[in-house]
């Protein structure tokens, strides 16, 4: 079975940092574009970052650009999201997802076939 598992979420103070991980099993991650998405209570799911299958191309939404960094280690079948300078509005459930039909970044949720369960990130004052 194809599976993605997020980890690394938790409670952090405003201005702090967290690193999220997305680990894949059942398939080789280097064939997939991987995106990070988040959803806060009462809001639509938002695409915030993606990375090409080779890792050579990355994209970020305006809301996180300059604060978050996406990377991947295909040898470990894992994608990371380093989150710095966290704001209260970053509080959300964070999901990773795989898009098998693309080689470049896509931030549209409907283009992703495989999703993790999500990990909660809570930013406090």
XYZ file of N, CA and C in Angstrom:
375
model
N 0.834 -1.185 0.000
C 0.000 0.000 0.000
C 0.879 1.248 0.000
N 0.411 2.263 -0.693
C 1.101 3.546 -0.723
C 0.681 4.357 0.497
N 1.660 4.887 1.204
C 1.360 5.583 2.441
C 2.322 6.750 2.656
N 1.782 7.855 3.156
C 2.564 9.006 3.573
C 2.244 9.283 5.032
N 3.264 9.556 5.818
C 3.091 9.827 7.235
C 3.831 11.100 7.601
N 3.088 12.091 8.118
C 3.687 13.333 8.586
C 4.065 13.213 10.054
N 5.103 13.922 10.439
C 5.497 13.993 11.830
C 6.211 15.314 12.076
N 6.388 15.649 13.341
C 7.132 16.843 13.710
C 6.297 18.007 14.182
N 4.983 17.886 14.126
C 4.136 18.960 14.598
C 4.150 19.066 16.109
N 3.565 20.142 16.609
C 3.512 20.353 18.035
C 3.179 21.782 18.377
N 3.421 22.133 19.622
C 3.163 23.473 20.131
C 4.461 24.264 20.159
N 4.434 25.454 19.588
C 5.620 26.298 19.533
C 5.208 27.751 19.740
N 6.082 28.525 20.345
C 5.802 29.942 20.557
C 5.988 30.749 19.281
N 5.288 31.850 19.206
C 5.438 32.780 18.092
C 6.908 33.139 17.904
N 7.367 33.082 16.661
C 8.760 33.344 16.354
C 9.652 32.125 16.384
N 9.136 30.999 16.837
C 9.912 29.783 16.928
C 9.946 28.999 15.636
N 10.501 27.778 15.715
C 10.709 26.942 14.535
C 10.261 25.516 14.785
N 9.870 24.859 13.713
C 9.574 23.437 13.703
C 10.024 22.868 12.371
N 10.366 21.588 12.363
C 10.648 20.886 11.121
C 9.699 19.705 10.983
N 8.919 19.721 9.919
C 8.004 18.639 9.628
C 8.654 17.639 8.682
N 8.295 16.373 8.841
C 8.781 15.322 7.966
C 7.609 14.614 7.310
N 7.824 14.157 6.093
C 6.840 13.377 5.348
C 7.556 12.140 4.834
N 7.255 11.005 5.429
C 7.910 9.754 5.072
C 6.986 8.891 4.227
N 7.526 8.311 3.162
C 6.751 7.488 2.242
C 7.105 6.021 2.401
N 6.114 5.181 2.198
C 6.327 3.744 2.156
C 5.477 3.153 1.050
N 5.929 2.048 0.490
C 5.180 1.376 -0.556
C 5.443 1.886 -1.964
N 6.227 2.933 -2.103
C 6.574 3.456 -3.413
C 7.859 4.261 -3.303
N 8.459 4.521 -4.455
C 9.698 5.282 -4.505
C 9.364 6.753 -4.668
N 9.751 7.547 -3.695
C 9.338 8.941 -3.640
C 9.961 9.791 -4.739
N 11.074 9.370 -5.293
C 11.756 10.194 -6.293
C 11.000 10.314 -7.608
N 9.905 9.591 -7.768
C 9.074 9.697 -8.966
C 7.916 10.671 -8.800
N 7.809 11.325 -7.644
C 6.645 12.137 -7.317
C 7.014 13.563 -6.953
N 6.194 14.486 -7.424
C 6.169 15.825 -6.861
C 5.480 15.736 -5.502
N 6.030 16.411 -4.507
C 5.462 16.411 -3.170
C 5.060 17.831 -2.783
N 3.840 17.966 -2.301
C 3.355 19.249 -1.838
C 3.022 19.225 -0.363
N 3.130 20.384 0.265
C 2.671 20.588 1.631
C 1.443 21.488 1.606
N 0.444 21.113 2.371
C -0.809 21.845 2.466
C -1.147 22.044 3.930
N -2.002 23.014 4.203
C -2.457 23.204 5.571
C -3.908 23.648 5.577
N -4.575 23.353 6.685
C -5.966 23.734 6.833
C -6.219 24.162 8.271
N -6.631 25.403 8.417
C -6.997 25.953 9.710
C -8.503 25.826 9.893
N -8.983 25.823 11.134
C -10.421 25.709 11.377
C -11.218 26.779 10.643
N -12.244 26.350 9.916
C -13.103 27.274 9.205
C -12.536 27.832 7.922
N -11.377 27.351 7.480
C -10.753 27.866 6.281
C -10.528 26.761 5.252
N -10.332 27.164 4.003
C -10.055 26.224 2.927
C -8.641 25.674 3.048
N -8.446 24.481 2.500
C -7.114 23.912 2.453
C -6.231 24.741 1.536
N -5.042 25.054 2.007
C -4.138 25.953 1.317
C -2.852 25.241 0.939
N -2.477 25.319 -0.329
C -1.187 24.817 -0.757
C -0.109 25.815 -0.405
N 0.929 25.385 0.312
C 1.941 26.320 0.784
C 3.324 26.070 0.194
N 3.604 24.854 -0.266
C 4.926 24.586 -0.816
C 4.907 23.299 -1.616
N 5.826 23.173 -2.561
C 5.983 21.930 -3.305
C 7.415 21.812 -3.783
N 7.788 20.591 -4.130
C 9.137 20.318 -4.599
C 9.067 19.301 -5.724
N 9.856 19.522 -6.775
C 9.860 18.621 -7.918
C 10.449 17.271 -7.537
N 10.248 16.293 -8.410
C 10.705 14.941 -8.105
C 12.210 14.862 -7.890
N 12.954 15.669 -8.619
C 14.405 15.686 -8.480
C 14.886 16.585 -7.347
N 14.012 17.449 -6.863
C 14.395 18.423 -5.858
C 14.954 19.708 -6.428
N 15.013 19.817 -7.745
C 15.619 20.975 -8.369
C 14.747 22.206 -8.433
N 13.453 22.043 -8.253
C 12.516 23.160 -8.329
C 11.633 23.170 -7.100
N 11.471 24.329 -6.501
C 10.581 24.494 -5.353
C 9.685 25.701 -5.558
N 8.532 25.680 -4.902
C 7.597 26.790 -4.946
C 7.046 27.032 -3.550
N 6.665 28.283 -3.286
C 6.097 28.653 -2.004
C 4.949 29.628 -2.214
N 3.954 29.529 -1.368
C 2.896 30.521 -1.375
C 3.408 31.811 -0.757
N 2.736 32.905 -1.065
C 3.152 34.192 -0.514
C 3.094 34.211 1.008
N 2.207 33.429 1.588
C 2.033 33.445 3.024
C 3.219 32.858 3.786
N 4.035 32.022 3.132
C 5.147 31.381 3.823
C 6.504 31.671 3.199
N 6.530 32.299 2.052
C 7.791 32.561 1.355
C 8.735 33.378 2.234
N 9.970 32.927 2.301
C 10.969 33.584 3.118
C 11.056 33.053 4.528
N 10.074 32.261 4.946
C 10.061 31.691 6.296
C 10.164 30.170 6.299
N 9.591 29.525 5.282
C 9.584 28.065 5.200
C 10.525 27.602 4.096
N 11.111 26.422 4.277
C 11.986 25.827 3.280
C 11.645 24.354 3.113
N 11.402 23.944 1.879
C 11.114 22.544 1.583
C 12.372 21.879 1.036
N 12.561 20.617 1.370
C 13.690 19.857 0.864
C 13.315 18.383 0.826
N 14.138 17.594 0.161
C 13.863 16.161 0.121
C 15.158 15.370 0.142
N 15.066 14.188 0.717
C 16.155 13.230 0.742
C 15.591 11.949 0.147
N 15.766 11.784 -1.154
C 15.170 10.639 -1.832
C 15.759 9.312 -1.369
N 17.004 9.325 -0.928
C 17.613 8.110 -0.413
C 16.900 7.612 0.836
N 16.331 8.540 1.610
C 15.585 8.195 2.815
C 14.082 8.208 2.590
N 13.665 8.485 1.356
C 12.249 8.499 1.003
C 11.458 9.472 1.877
N 12.031 10.651 2.088
C 11.453 11.623 3.008
C 11.545 13.034 2.448
N 10.505 13.829 2.691
C 10.470 15.248 2.367
C 10.312 16.024 3.668
N 10.968 17.177 3.745
C 10.961 17.983 4.955
C 10.374 19.362 4.679
N 9.848 19.968 5.726
C 9.429 21.357 5.679
C 9.964 22.050 6.923
N 10.964 22.886 6.737
C 11.519 23.672 7.832
C 10.722 24.961 7.961
N 10.158 25.200 9.127
C 9.305 26.356 9.365
C 9.963 27.250 10.407
N 10.291 28.463 10.008
C 10.923 29.433 10.888
C 10.035 30.665 11.037
N 10.332 31.455 12.048
C 9.603 32.705 12.296
C 8.099 32.487 12.292
N 7.661 31.492 13.032
C 6.262 31.105 13.005
C 5.360 32.191 13.577
N 4.208 32.338 12.933
C 3.204 33.315 13.316
C 1.962 32.616 13.849
N 1.143 33.362 14.571
C -0.086 32.790 15.107
C -0.956 32.218 13.986
N -0.978 32.877 12.846
C -1.812 32.437 11.744
C -1.292 31.187 11.032
N -0.119 30.696 11.422
C 0.385 29.433 10.893
C -0.255 28.225 11.565
N -1.015 28.440 12.608
C -1.686 27.341 13.295
C -2.643 26.625 12.347
N -2.451 25.324 12.181
C -3.248 24.536 11.248
C -2.825 23.077 11.340
N -3.599 22.220 10.678
C -3.162 20.857 10.429
C -2.396 20.857 9.111
N -1.211 20.288 9.116
C -0.345 20.274 7.942
C -0.323 18.885 7.324
N -0.492 18.835 6.006
C -0.535 17.597 5.258
C 0.531 17.588 4.169
N 1.096 16.431 3.898
C 1.887 16.258 2.692
C 1.114 15.382 1.719
N 1.401 15.550 0.436
C 0.683 14.824 -0.599
C 1.580 14.615 -1.807
N 1.319 13.544 -2.552
C 2.124 13.168 -3.707
C 1.328 13.310 -4.994
N 1.966 13.874 -6.019
C 1.378 14.068 -7.338
C 2.195 13.282 -8.354
N 1.708 12.125 -8.781
C 2.519 11.258 -9.645
C 2.599 11.678 -11.098
N 1.714 12.539 -11.578
C 1.660 12.876 -12.994
C 2.486 14.094 -13.370
N 3.204 14.657 -12.425
C 3.952 15.881 -12.668
C 5.419 15.694 -12.338
N 6.246 16.485 -13.000
C 7.671 16.551 -12.696
C 8.071 17.897 -12.114
N 7.188 18.863 -12.208
C 7.411 20.175 -11.629
C 6.396 20.395 -10.518
N 6.548 21.493 -9.799
C 5.697 21.758 -8.651
C 4.261 22.090 -9.055
N 3.329 21.598 -8.248
C 1.926 21.970 -8.352
C 1.394 22.177 -6.938
N 0.591 23.211 -6.757
C 0.016 23.511 -5.454
C -1.496 23.268 -5.406
N -2.038 22.677 -6.450
C -3.464 22.373 -6.490
C -3.716 21.032 -5.804
N -4.561 21.042 -4.806
C -4.804 19.833 -4.026
C -5.373 18.704 -4.867
N -6.218 19.038 -5.841
C -6.888 18.012 -6.634
C -5.942 17.231 -7.528
N -4.741 17.712 -7.738
C -3.762 17.021 -8.568
C -2.951 15.991 -7.785
N -3.183 15.884 -6.494
C -2.430 14.971 -5.649
C -3.271 13.745 -5.304
N -2.688 12.572 -5.477
C -3.414 11.323 -5.308
C -3.258 10.695 -3.928
N -2.150 10.953 -3.270
C -1.848 10.299 -2.006
C -1.622 11.348 -0.929
N -2.259 11.131 0.219
C -2.235 12.085 1.314
C -1.890 11.416 2.633
N -1.198 12.153 3.474
C -0.970 11.698 4.825
C -2.131 12.055 5.728
N -2.025 11.673 6.996
C -3.082 11.927 7.967
C -3.045 13.328 8.544
N -1.941 14.017 8.405
C -1.800 15.364 8.915
C -1.139 15.407 10.277
N -0.501 16.524 10.562
C 0.101 16.754 11.867
C -0.248 18.168 12.318
N -0.625 18.301 13.579
C -1.091 19.578 14.108
C 0.082 20.475 14.468
N 0.028 21.712 14.002
C 0.976 22.745 14.393
C 0.190 23.855 15.080
N 0.566 24.167 16.311
C -0.096 25.217 17.069
C 0.940 26.244 17.504
N 0.722 27.486 17.115
C 1.625 28.578 17.462
C 0.949 29.431 18.520
N 1.633 29.653 19.612
C 1.079 30.392 20.736
C 1.842 31.682 20.971
N 1.224 32.569 21.757
C 1.879 33.804 22.165
C 2.822 33.556 23.317
